[in-house]
Amino acid sequence: MPKINRRHFLKAAALTGASAVSTRLLHADGLRSSSKGPIGKPIAISSSNGTRALERVMEMILQGSDSLDAVISGVNIVEDDPNDTSVGYGGLPNEDGVVELDAAVMHGPSYRAGAVAALRNIKNPSKVARLVMERSDHVLIVGEGALKFARAHGFKEENLLTDESREAWLQWKENLSNQDDWLPPHSLEDTDIGQLYQKYLRHYGTIHCSALDMNGNLSCTTTTSGLAYKISGRVGDSGIIGAGLYCDNEVGSAGSTGRGEANLLNCSSVMIVEWMRQGKSPEEACLLACKRVNERCREKRLQDEEGRFKFDIKFYAINKRGEHGSASIWSGGQYLIHDGTQVQTLDCSYLFKHK
Ligand code: GLY
């Protein structure tokens, strides 16, 4: 694959003084095209809550940034946003009313990754995950250890619980029943125990972002406050390399949002990358991951009356050629891409249509 000469690009960009012309410059630079799209053309993908994140990601990439710098900076906007109750500051708390965050990053060119889970009091877990990758010999640090690690690197602790999130948690707590996360002994056939998702909006939230930069390098990050009102210490898929995200610089990058437990049992992101390696398009690979989640579920409490997986999970993928795709178990999902010109909202493929 031809590499963009970054110095040449930056010089050209400086001469014109605007990132909006960058895409034109790329083509003017004589990049070859293929039937799959122009080689070397940057792309970024995210979950539907990532509009501002993608704008920042692409702005940085068009200025020559590495894909990892760009995706982390992009999701930091969402982590900082009190109005996104699924990520970072303002995320819905665990059952004790404490916000606990999971995040992971993966850098294609260096083939390294870092992650934190059940991190309290630090609103940008993706930044801490990056430090785990760059400043420790580990890949995943959790709980109190992750907080100590963050403090050692100068992160300031703050209360992440906004009044809005606290009030939502209080309402849930005041209405607890036998249908919470503490399951009594039960069999695979039981259908009448489980969580009150619909009534109390116990969303899984999360933002995933993958990007291909102008040097043809891939990176990704996933960051979340996880399942609302979860059991303290519960870790979902977002902080787990291979499950909530994965990238291989020779192939592509993938990630997920939605019910993390289903993804943890299937390690879907690494599977999506492997399916792309075998020739599947990003969309086909994401659909295969949805199929596997559905087919492997053996617990009736997680299935509807037709035996279909009741919950939703979405997968997002891009490949090295800049192709993208997304799929969810249930219809109605959307994802975002930025192709260097603008953010576009697209419909996810799906396994089952909502009635
Ligand atoms: N996918 C986010 C979570 O389950 O925590």
mmCIF file of C-alpha atoms and ligand atoms in Angstrom:
data_model
loop_
_atom_site.group_PDB
_atom_site.id
_atom_site.type_symbol
_atom_site.label_atom_id
_atom_site.label_comp_id
_atom_site.label_asym_id
_atom_site.label_seq_id
_atom_site.Cartn_x
_atom_site.Cartn_y
_atom_site.Cartn_z
ATOM 1 C CA MET A 1 0.000 0.000 0.000
ATOM 2 C CA PRO A 2 1.445 3.415 -0.893
ATOM 3 C CA LYS A 3 2.215 5.538 2.137
ATOM 4 C CA ILE A 4 1.267 9.169 2.414
ATOM 5 C CA ASN A 5 4.356 11.255 2.867
ATOM 6 C CA ARG A 6 3.356 13.054 6.027
ATOM 7 C CA ARG A 7 5.846 15.898 5.688
ATOM 8 C CA HIS A 8 4.717 16.520 2.141
ATOM 9 C CA PHE A 9 1.088 16.468 3.215
ATOM 10 C CA LEU A 10 1.620 18.819 6.134
ATOM 11 C CA LYS A 11 3.479 21.234 3.910
ATOM 12 C CA ALA A 12 0.667 21.165 1.367
ATOM 13 C CA ALA A 13 -1.937 21.580 4.096
ATOM 14 C CA ALA A 14 -0.034 24.501 5.584
ATOM 15 C CA LEU A 15 0.112 26.189 2.186
ATOM 16 C CA THR A 16 -3.640 25.975 1.780
ATOM 17 C CA GLY A 17 -4.286 26.480 5.497
ATOM 18 C CA ALA A 18 -7.470 24.415 5.685
ATOM 19 C CA SER A 19 -8.200 20.826 6.602
ATOM 20 C CA ALA A 20 -11.375 20.897 4.498
ATOM 21 C CA VAL A 21 -9.267 20.699 1.356
ATOM 22 C CA SER A 22 -7.270 17.764 2.630
ATOM 23 C CA THR A 23 -9.280 15.125 0.823
ATOM 24 C CA ARG A 24 -8.796 16.903 -2.467
ATOM 25 C CA LEU A 25 -5.091 17.148 -1.749
ATOM 26 C CA LEU A 26 -4.935 13.440 -1.126
ATOM 27 C CA HIS A 27 -6.275 12.720 -4.569
ATOM 28 C CA ALA A 28 -4.093 15.403 -6.099
ATOM 29 C CA ASP A 29 -1.139 13.626 -4.525
ATOM 30 C CA GLY A 30 -1.731 10.863 -7.037
ATOM 31 C CA LEU A 31 -3.024 8.151 -4.735
ATOM 32 C CA ARG A 32 -4.141 5.147 -6.691
ATOM 33 C CA SER A 33 -7.791 4.177 -6.637
ATOM 34 C CA SER A 34 -9.214 0.693 -6.591
ATOM 35 C CA SER A 35 -12.725 -0.613 -7.050
ATOM 36 C CA LYS A 36 -12.867 -0.704 -3.245
ATOM 37 C CA GLY A 37 -12.156 3.006 -2.947
ATOM 38 C CA PRO A 38 -9.047 5.141 -2.915
ATOM 39 C CA ILE A 39 -6.085 3.563 -1.144
ATOM 40 C CA GLY A 40 -4.780 5.753 1.646
ATOM 41 C CA LYS A 41 -8.088 7.517 2.134
ATOM 42 C CA PRO A 42 -8.735 7.959 5.845
ATOM 43 C CA ILE A 43 -11.906 6.776 7.488
ATOM 44 C CA ALA A 44 -13.309 6.718 10.994
ATOM 45 C CA ILE A 45 -16.303 4.845 12.371
ATOM 46 C CA SER A 46 -18.167 5.149 15.653
ATOM 47 C CA SER A 47 -21.329 4.288 17.500
ATOM 48 C CA SER A 48 -24.216 6.703 16.994
ATOM 49 C CA ASN A 49 -23.246 8.893 19.962
ATOM 50 C CA GLY A 50 -19.944 9.879 18.316
ATOM 51 C CA THR A 51 -20.742 12.799 15.994
ATOM 52 C CA ARG A 52 -18.453 15.310 17.700
ATOM 53 C CA ALA A 53 -15.879 12.617 18.371
ATOM 54 C CA LEU A 54 -15.655 11.752 14.679
ATOM 55 C CA GLU A 55 -15.349 15.397 13.702
ATOM 56 C CA ARG A 56 -12.339 15.723 15.963
ATOM 57 C CA VAL A 57 -10.886 12.375 14.876
ATOM 58 C CA MET A 58 -10.980 13.319 11.221
ATOM 59 C CA GLU A 59 -9.742 16.852 11.788
ATOM 60 C CA MET A 60 -6.686 15.412 13.525
ATOM 61 C CA ILE A 61 -6.147 12.683 10.953
ATOM 62 C CA LEU A 62 -6.315 15.157 8.084
ATOM 63 C CA GLN A 63 -3.668 17.175 9.872
ATOM 64 C CA GLY A 64 -1.452 14.097 9.909
ATOM 65 C CA SER A 65 -2.145 12.662 13.371
ATOM 66 C CA ASP A 66 -1.676 9.027 14.227
ATOM 67 C CA SER A 67 -4.959 7.101 14.382
ATOM 68 C CA LEU A 68 -4.583 6.318 18.107
ATOM 69 C CA ASP A 69 -4.053 9.977 19.081
ATOM 70 C CA ALA A 70 -7.109 10.848 17.029
ATOM 71 C CA VAL A 71 -9.545 8.235 18.363
ATOM 72 C CA ILE A 72 -8.632 8.890 22.005
ATOM 73 C CA SER A 73 -8.967 12.628 21.577
ATOM 74 C CA GLY A 74 -12.320 12.067 19.852
ATOM 75 C CA VAL A 75 -13.860 9.895 22.553
ATOM 76 C CA ASN A 76 -12.551 12.244 25.273
ATOM 77 C CA ILE A 77 -15.245 14.694 24.109
ATOM 78 C CA VAL A 78 -17.924 12.115 24.911
ATOM 79 C CA GLU A 79 -16.247 11.075 28.181
ATOM 80 C CA ASP A 80 -16.331 14.735 29.257
ATOM 81 C CA ASP A 81 -19.965 15.228 28.269
ATOM 82 C CA PRO A 82 -22.360 15.051 31.279
ATOM 83 C CA ASN A 83 -25.289 14.536 28.916
ATOM 84 C CA ASP A 84 -24.034 11.184 27.629
ATOM 85 C CA THR A 85 -25.056 8.930 30.496
ATOM 86 C CA SER A 86 -23.277 5.885 29.058
ATOM 87 C CA VAL A 87 -19.687 7.093 29.075
ATOM 88 C CA GLY A 88 -17.299 8.916 31.435
ATOM 89 C CA TYR A 89 -18.507 11.921 33.467
ATOM 90 C CA GLY A 90 -22.275 11.660 34.035
ATOM 91 C CA GLY A 91 -22.339 7.923 33.276
ATOM 92 C CA LEU A 92 -25.024 5.985 35.115
ATOM 93 C CA PRO A 93 -23.531 4.445 38.278
ATOM 94 C CA ASN A 94 -23.359 0.914 39.649
ATOM 95 C CA GLU A 95 -25.896 -0.408 42.149
ATOM 96 C CA ASP A 96 -24.121 1.436 44.987
ATOM 97 C CA GLY A 97 -24.432 4.767 43.194
ATOM 98 C CA VAL A 98 -20.761 4.879 42.174
ATOM 99 C CA VAL A 99 -19.680 5.457 38.572
ATOM 100 C CA GLU A 100 -17.251 2.771 37.402
ATOM 101 C CA LEU A 101 -15.663 3.049 33.974
ATOM 102 C CA ASP A 102 -14.106 0.539 31.558
ATOM 103 C CA ALA A 103 -11.995 1.492 28.544
ATOM 104 C CA ALA A 104 -9.420 0.031 26.200
ATOM 105 C CA VAL A 105 -7.235 1.234 23.354
ATOM 106 C CA MET A 106 -5.389 -0.662 20.649
ATOM 107 C CA HIS A 107 -2.710 0.679 18.312
ATOM 108 C CA GLY A 108 -2.291 -1.111 15.009
ATOM 109 C CA PRO A 109 1.246 -0.128 13.967
ATOM 110 C CA SER A 110 2.844 -1.060 17.296
ATOM 111 C CA TYR A 111 0.447 -3.948 17.904
ATOM 112 C CA ARG A 112 0.030 -2.897 21.516
ATOM 113 C CA ALA A 113 -3.013 -2.385 23.691
ATOM 114 C CA GLY A 114 -3.933 -1.109 27.123
ATOM 115 C CA ALA A 115 -7.071 -1.208 29.234
ATOM 116 C CA VAL A 116 -8.645 -0.314 32.559
ATOM 117 C CA ALA A 117 -11.791 -1.657 34.171
ATOM 118 C CA ALA A 118 -13.969 -0.695 37.119
ATOM 119 C CA LEU A 119 -12.067 2.595 37.364
ATOM 120 C CA ARG A 120 -13.611 5.153 39.694
ATOM 121 C CA ASN A 121 -13.280 8.951 39.910
ATOM 122 C CA ILE A 122 -11.325 9.482 36.674
ATOM 123 C CA LYS A 123 -13.408 10.762 33.799
ATOM 124 C CA ASN A 124 -11.116 9.841 30.904
ATOM 125 C CA PRO A 125 -10.445 6.105 31.264
ATOM 126 C CA SER A 126 -9.298 5.928 27.629
ATOM 127 C CA LYS A 127 -6.319 8.151 28.534
ATOM 128 C CA VAL A 128 -5.453 5.892 31.457
ATOM 129 C CA ALA A 129 -5.783 2.831 29.181
ATOM 130 C CA ARG A 130 -3.260 4.407 26.843
ATOM 131 C CA LEU A 131 -0.848 4.902 29.739
ATOM 132 C CA VAL A 132 -1.281 1.268 30.744
ATOM 133 C CA MET A 133 -0.138 0.455 27.205
ATOM 134 C CA GLU A 134 2.751 2.902 27.115
ATOM 135 C CA ARG A 135 3.936 3.140 30.712
ATOM 136 C CA SER A 136 3.436 -0.308 32.173
ATOM 137 C CA ASP A 137 4.348 -3.855 31.289
ATOM 138 C CA HIS A 138 0.672 -4.805 31.563
ATOM 139 C CA VAL A 139 -2.340 -4.728 29.310
ATOM 140 C CA LEU A 140 -5.212 -4.517 31.801
ATOM 141 C CA ILE A 141 -5.355 -2.903 35.255
ATOM 142 C CA VAL A 142 -8.594 -2.853 37.248
ATOM 143 C CA GLY A 143 -10.311 -1.257 40.228
ATOM 144 C CA GLU A 144 -8.250 0.290 43.009
ATOM 145 C CA GLY A 145 -5.046 -0.591 41.168
ATOM 146 C CA ALA A 146 -6.195 1.285 38.084
ATOM 147 C CA LEU A 147 -7.075 4.310 40.216
ATOM 148 C CA LYS A 148 -3.651 4.240 41.926
ATOM 149 C CA PHE A 149 -1.981 3.947 38.533
ATOM 150 C CA ALA A 150 -3.968 6.931 37.239
ATOM 151 C CA ARG A 151 -3.137 8.985 40.347
ATOM 152 C CA ALA A 152 0.546 8.168 39.928
ATOM 153 C CA HIS A 153 0.342 9.673 36.465
ATOM 154 C CA GLY A 154 -1.213 12.873 37.750
ATOM 155 C CA PHE A 155 -4.882 12.290 37.020
ATOM 156 C CA LYS A 156 -7.124 14.230 39.357
ATOM 157 C CA GLU A 157 -9.980 12.439 41.077
ATOM 158 C CA GLU A 158 -13.448 13.894 40.777
ATOM 159 C CA ASN A 159 -17.006 12.894 41.524
ATOM 160 C CA LEU A 160 -18.377 11.590 38.225
ATOM 161 C CA LEU A 161 -21.965 11.347 39.399
ATOM 162 C CA THR A 162 -24.143 14.181 38.097
ATOM 163 C CA ASP A 163 -27.464 15.014 39.777
ATOM 164 C CA GLU A 164 -29.295 13.643 36.750
ATOM 165 C CA SER A 165 -27.534 10.275 36.960
ATOM 166 C CA ARG A 166 -27.913 10.099 40.746
ATOM 167 C CA GLU A 167 -31.655 10.722 40.510
ATOM 168 C CA ALA A 168 -32.056 8.041 37.826
ATOM 169 C CA TRP A 169 -30.128 5.598 40.047
ATOM 170 C CA LEU A 170 -32.224 6.508 43.093
ATOM 171 C CA GLN A 171 -35.446 5.850 41.220
ATOM 172 C CA TRP A 172 -34.131 2.441 40.160
ATOM 173 C CA LYS A 173 -32.987 1.615 43.691
ATOM 174 C CA GLU A 174 -36.291 2.632 45.212
ATOM 175 C CA ASN A 175 -38.059 0.211 42.909
ATOM 176 C CA LEU A 176 -35.885 -2.846 43.281
ATOM 177 C CA SER A 177 -37.651 -6.147 42.995
ATOM 178 C CA ASN A 178 -36.699 -9.768 42.583
ATOM 179 C CA GLN A 179 -35.853 -8.869 39.000
ATOM 180 C CA ASP A 180 -32.458 -7.302 39.462
ATOM 181 C CA ASP A 181 -28.970 -8.646 38.739
ATOM 182 C CA TRP A 182 -28.928 -10.917 41.800
ATOM 183 C CA LEU A 183 -30.446 -14.051 40.378
ATOM 184 C CA PRO A 184 -31.848 -16.775 42.652
ATOM 185 C CA PRO A 185 -31.071 -20.391 41.778
ATOM 186 C CA HIS A 186 -32.684 -21.021 38.398
ATOM 187 C CA SER A 187 -32.613 -23.338 35.441
ATOM 188 C CA LEU A 188 -31.912 -22.770 31.783
ATOM 189 C CA GLU A 189 -35.657 -23.038 31.193
ATOM 190 C CA ASP A 190 -36.714 -20.202 33.502
ATOM 191 C CA THR A 191 -38.114 -17.196 31.682
ATOM 192 C CA ASP A 192 -39.466 -15.033 34.495
ATOM 193 C CA ILE A 193 -36.310 -13.776 36.119
ATOM 194 C CA GLY A 194 -34.036 -11.111 34.857
ATOM 195 C CA GLN A 195 -33.466 -7.446 34.649
ATOM 196 C CA LEU A 196 -35.867 -4.550 34.347
ATOM 197 C CA TYR A 197 -34.277 -3.065 31.271
ATOM 198 C CA GLN A 198 -37.275 -1.474 29.651
ATOM 199 C CA LYS A 199 -38.757 0.287 32.642
ATOM 200 C CA TYR A 200 -35.607 1.845 34.043
ATOM 201 C CA LEU A 201 -33.591 2.331 30.884
ATOM 202 C CA ARG A 202 -30.700 0.222 32.111
ATOM 203 C CA HIS A 203 -28.686 0.892 29.012
ATOM 204 C CA TYR A 204 -25.258 -0.456 28.190
ATOM 205 C CA GLY A 205 -24.334 2.716 26.278
ATOM 206 C CA THR A 206 -20.668 2.975 25.335
ATOM 207 C CA ILE A 207 -18.755 4.613 22.520
ATOM 208 C CA HIS A 208 -16.529 2.691 20.149
ATOM 209 C CA CYS A 209 -14.320 4.446 17.587
ATOM 210 C CA SER A 210 -11.955 2.935 15.008
ATOM 211 C CA ALA A 211 -9.920 4.911 12.485
ATOM 212 C CA LEU A 212 -7.593 4.493 9.528
ATOM 213 C CA ASP A 213 -5.135 7.358 9.265
ATOM 214 C CA MET A 214 -3.357 8.778 6.248
ATOM 215 C CA ASN A 215 -0.379 6.520 6.740
ATOM 216 C CA GLY A 216 -2.704 3.549 6.450
ATOM 217 C CA ASN A 217 -2.486 2.767 10.167
ATOM 218 C CA LEU A 218 -5.432 1.517 12.197
ATOM 219 C CA SER A 219 -6.308 2.105 15.857
ATOM 220 C CA CYS A 220 -9.375 1.859 18.026
ATOM 221 C CA THR A 221 -10.809 2.601 21.437
ATOM 222 C CA THR A 222 -13.945 1.692 23.365
ATOM 223 C CA THR A 223 -14.983 3.506 26.543
ATOM 224 C CA THR A 224 -18.026 3.149 28.775
ATOM 225 C CA SER A 225 -19.654 3.451 32.163
ATOM 226 C CA GLY A 226 -21.065 0.006 31.411
ATOM 227 C CA LEU A 227 -24.405 -1.413 32.336
ATOM 228 C CA ALA A 228 -26.369 1.021 34.480
ATOM 229 C CA TYR A 229 -26.772 -0.095 38.132
ATOM 230 C CA LYS A 230 -24.537 -3.122 37.608
ATOM 231 C CA ILE A 231 -23.146 -5.102 40.508
ATOM 232 C CA SER A 232 -20.141 -3.228 41.852
ATOM 233 C CA GLY A 233 -16.987 -4.456 40.105
ATOM 234 C CA ARG A 234 -18.841 -5.836 37.096
ATOM 235 C CA VAL A 235 -16.684 -5.540 33.987
ATOM 236 C CA GLY A 236 -18.274 -5.566 30.553
ATOM 237 C CA ASP A 237 -16.694 -6.068 27.160
ATOM 238 C CA SER A 238 -15.407 -2.534 26.540
ATOM 239 C CA GLY A 239 -12.228 -2.937 28.565
ATOM 240 C CA ILE A 240 -11.454 -6.395 27.237
ATOM 241 C CA ILE A 241 -9.112 -6.600 24.251
ATOM 242 C CA GLY A 242 -10.574 -9.008 21.698
ATOM 243 C CA ALA A 243 -14.127 -8.563 22.954
ATOM 244 C CA GLY A 244 -14.987 -4.835 23.035
ATOM 245 C CA LEU A 245 -12.399 -3.914 20.413
ATOM 246 C CA TYR A 246 -9.554 -5.318 18.357
ATOM 247 C CA CYS A 247 -7.400 -4.182 15.499
ATOM 248 C CA ASP A 248 -4.807 -5.763 13.269
ATOM 249 C CA ASN A 249 -2.892 -3.256 11.203
ATOM 250 C CA GLU A 250 -2.781 -5.593 8.210
ATOM 251 C CA VAL A 251 -6.512 -6.301 8.189
ATOM 252 C CA GLY A 252 -8.944 -4.006 9.979
ATOM 253 C CA SER A 253 -10.399 -2.790 13.224
ATOM 254 C CA ALA A 254 -13.612 -3.613 15.082
ATOM 255 C CA GLY A 255 -15.516 -2.831 18.244
ATOM 256 C CA SER A 256 -18.850 -3.134 19.968
ATOM 257 C CA THR A 257 -21.535 -1.521 22.059
ATOM 258 C CA GLY A 258 -24.463 -3.176 23.809
ATOM 259 C CA ARG A 259 -24.813 -6.172 26.107
ATOM 260 C CA GLY A 260 -21.219 -6.842 27.085
ATOM 261 C CA GLU A 261 -21.890 -10.206 28.689
ATOM 262 C CA ALA A 262 -22.890 -11.681 25.317
ATOM 263 C CA ASN A 263 -19.776 -10.301 23.701
ATOM 264 C CA LEU A 264 -17.483 -11.519 26.485
ATOM 265 C CA LEU A 265 -18.716 -15.035 25.805
ATOM 266 C CA ASN A 266 -17.896 -14.736 22.112
ATOM 267 C CA CYS A 267 -14.871 -12.409 21.834
ATOM 268 C CA SER A 268 -16.563 -10.906 18.820
ATOM 269 C CA SER A 269 -14.149 -8.108 17.896
ATOM 270 C CA VAL A 270 -11.189 -10.397 17.351
ATOM 271 C CA MET A 271 -13.504 -12.742 15.422
ATOM 272 C CA ILE A 272 -14.680 -9.888 13.189
ATOM 273 C CA VAL A 273 -11.073 -9.019 12.364
ATOM 274 C CA GLU A 274 -10.318 -12.672 11.625
ATOM 275 C CA TRP A 275 -13.388 -12.979 9.391
ATOM 276 C CA MET A 276 -12.242 -9.857 7.513
ATOM 277 C CA ARG A 277 -8.807 -11.452 7.144
ATOM 278 C CA GLN A 278 -10.560 -14.402 5.510
ATOM 279 C CA GLY A 279 -12.190 -12.067 2.983
ATOM 280 C CA LYS A 280 -15.473 -11.042 4.559
ATOM 281 C CA SER A 281 -16.534 -7.425 4.191
ATOM 282 C CA PRO A 282 -16.815 -5.421 7.443
ATOM 283 C CA GLU A 283 -20.593 -5.678 7.270
ATOM 284 C CA GLU A 284 -20.570 -9.442 6.637
ATOM 285 C CA ALA A 285 -18.122 -9.950 9.497
ATOM 286 C CA CYS A 286 -20.280 -7.897 11.890
ATOM 287 C CA LEU A 287 -23.357 -9.898 10.904
ATOM 288 C CA LEU A 288 -21.499 -13.162 11.514
ATOM 289 C CA ALA A 289 -20.697 -11.918 15.021
ATOM 290 C CA CYS A 290 -24.397 -11.164 15.642
ATOM 291 C CA LYS A 291 -25.350 -14.620 14.375
ATOM 292 C CA ARG A 292 -22.859 -16.260 16.694
ATOM 293 C CA VAL A 293 -24.107 -14.349 19.740
ATOM 294 C CA ASN A 294 -27.675 -15.383 18.932
ATOM 295 C CA GLU A 295 -26.908 -19.014 18.117
ATOM 296 C CA ARG A 296 -24.722 -19.643 21.126
ATOM 297 C CA CYS A 297 -27.212 -18.364 23.676
ATOM 298 C CA ARG A 298 -28.636 -21.311 25.621
ATOM 299 C CA GLU A 299 -30.449 -19.405 28.392
ATOM 300 C CA LYS A 300 -34.176 -18.991 27.909
ATOM 301 C CA ARG A 301 -34.292 -15.961 30.200
ATOM 302 C CA LEU A 302 -32.261 -14.146 27.542
ATOM 303 C CA GLN A 303 -34.481 -15.208 24.649
ATOM 304 C CA ASP A 304 -37.864 -14.083 23.397
ATOM 305 C CA GLU A 305 -40.796 -16.389 22.784
ATOM 306 C CA GLU A 306 -39.328 -17.307 19.388
ATOM 307 C CA GLY A 307 -35.986 -18.259 20.877
ATOM 308 C CA ARG A 308 -34.193 -15.152 19.603
ATOM 309 C CA PHE A 309 -31.622 -13.310 21.695
ATOM 310 C CA LYS A 310 -33.647 -10.609 23.463
ATOM 311 C CA PHE A 311 -30.961 -7.996 23.967
ATOM 312 C CA ASP A 312 -29.072 -5.917 21.489
ATOM 313 C CA ILE A 313 -25.444 -5.650 20.667
ATOM 314 C CA LYS A 314 -23.883 -3.696 17.823
ATOM 315 C CA PHE A 315 -20.616 -4.259 16.041
ATOM 316 C CA TYR A 316 -18.630 -1.732 13.997
ATOM 317 C CA ALA A 317 -15.778 -2.485 11.625
ATOM 318 C CA ILE A 318 -13.486 -0.922 9.068
ATOM 319 C CA ASN A 319 -10.888 -2.645 6.968
ATOM 320 C CA LYS A 320 -7.508 -1.636 5.662
ATOM 321 C CA ARG A 321 -9.053 -0.541 2.356
ATOM 322 C CA GLY A 322 -11.304 1.953 4.108
ATOM 323 C CA GLU A 323 -14.495 -0.084 3.755
ATOM 324 C CA HIS A 324 -16.894 0.025 6.691
ATOM 325 C CA GLY A 325 -19.880 -1.811 8.075
ATOM 326 C CA SER A 326 -21.962 -2.364 11.165
ATOM 327 C CA ALA A 327 -24.560 -4.850 12.325
ATOM 328 C CA SER A 328 -26.825 -5.342 15.306
ATOM 329 C CA ILE A 329 -29.010 -8.168 16.506
ATOM 330 C CA TRP A 330 -32.161 -6.064 16.176
ATOM 331 C CA SER A 331 -33.224 -3.597 13.475
ATOM 332 C CA GLY A 332 -33.197 0.138 14.031
ATOM 333 C CA GLY A 333 -29.535 0.610 14.920
ATOM 334 C CA GLN A 334 -27.377 3.304 13.392
ATOM 335 C CA TYR A 335 -23.677 4.025 13.152
ATOM 336 C CA LEU A 336 -21.537 6.935 12.042
ATOM 337 C CA ILE A 337 -18.675 7.235 9.631
ATOM 338 C CA HIS A 338 -16.452 10.130 8.637
ATOM 339 C CA ASP A 339 -14.811 9.666 5.254
ATOM 340 C CA GLY A 340 -12.790 12.861 5.280
ATOM 341 C CA THR A 341 -15.616 15.043 4.083
ATOM 342 C CA GLN A 342 -18.394 14.794 6.661
ATOM 343 C CA VAL A 343 -20.044 12.640 9.311
ATOM 344 C CA GLN A 344 -22.688 10.346 7.848
ATOM 345 C CA THR A 345 -25.335 8.432 9.761
ATOM 346 C CA LEU A 346 -25.977 4.961 8.349
ATOM 347 C CA ASP A 347 -28.292 2.105 9.231
ATOM 348 C CA CYS A 348 -26.791 -1.034 10.753
ATOM 349 C CA SER A 349 -27.529 -4.376 9.131
ATOM 350 C CA TYR A 350 -29.438 -6.646 11.469
ATOM 351 C CA LEU A 351 -30.471 -10.198 12.191
ATOM 352 C CA PHE A 352 -34.042 -9.616 13.314
ATOM 353 C CA LYS A 353 -36.588 -6.959 12.478
ATOM 354 C CA HIS A 354 -38.443 -5.352 15.362
ATOM 355 C CA LYS A 355 -42.160 -5.840 14.976
HETATM 356 N N1 GLY B 1 -20.822 -2.833 26.172
HETATM 357 C C1 GLY B 1 -20.698 -2.176 27.368
HETATM 358 C C2 GLY B 1 -20.907 -3.001 28.557
HETATM 359 O O1 GLY B 1 -21.560 -4.027 28.494
HETATM 360 O O2 GLY B 1 -20.424 -2.634 29.604
#
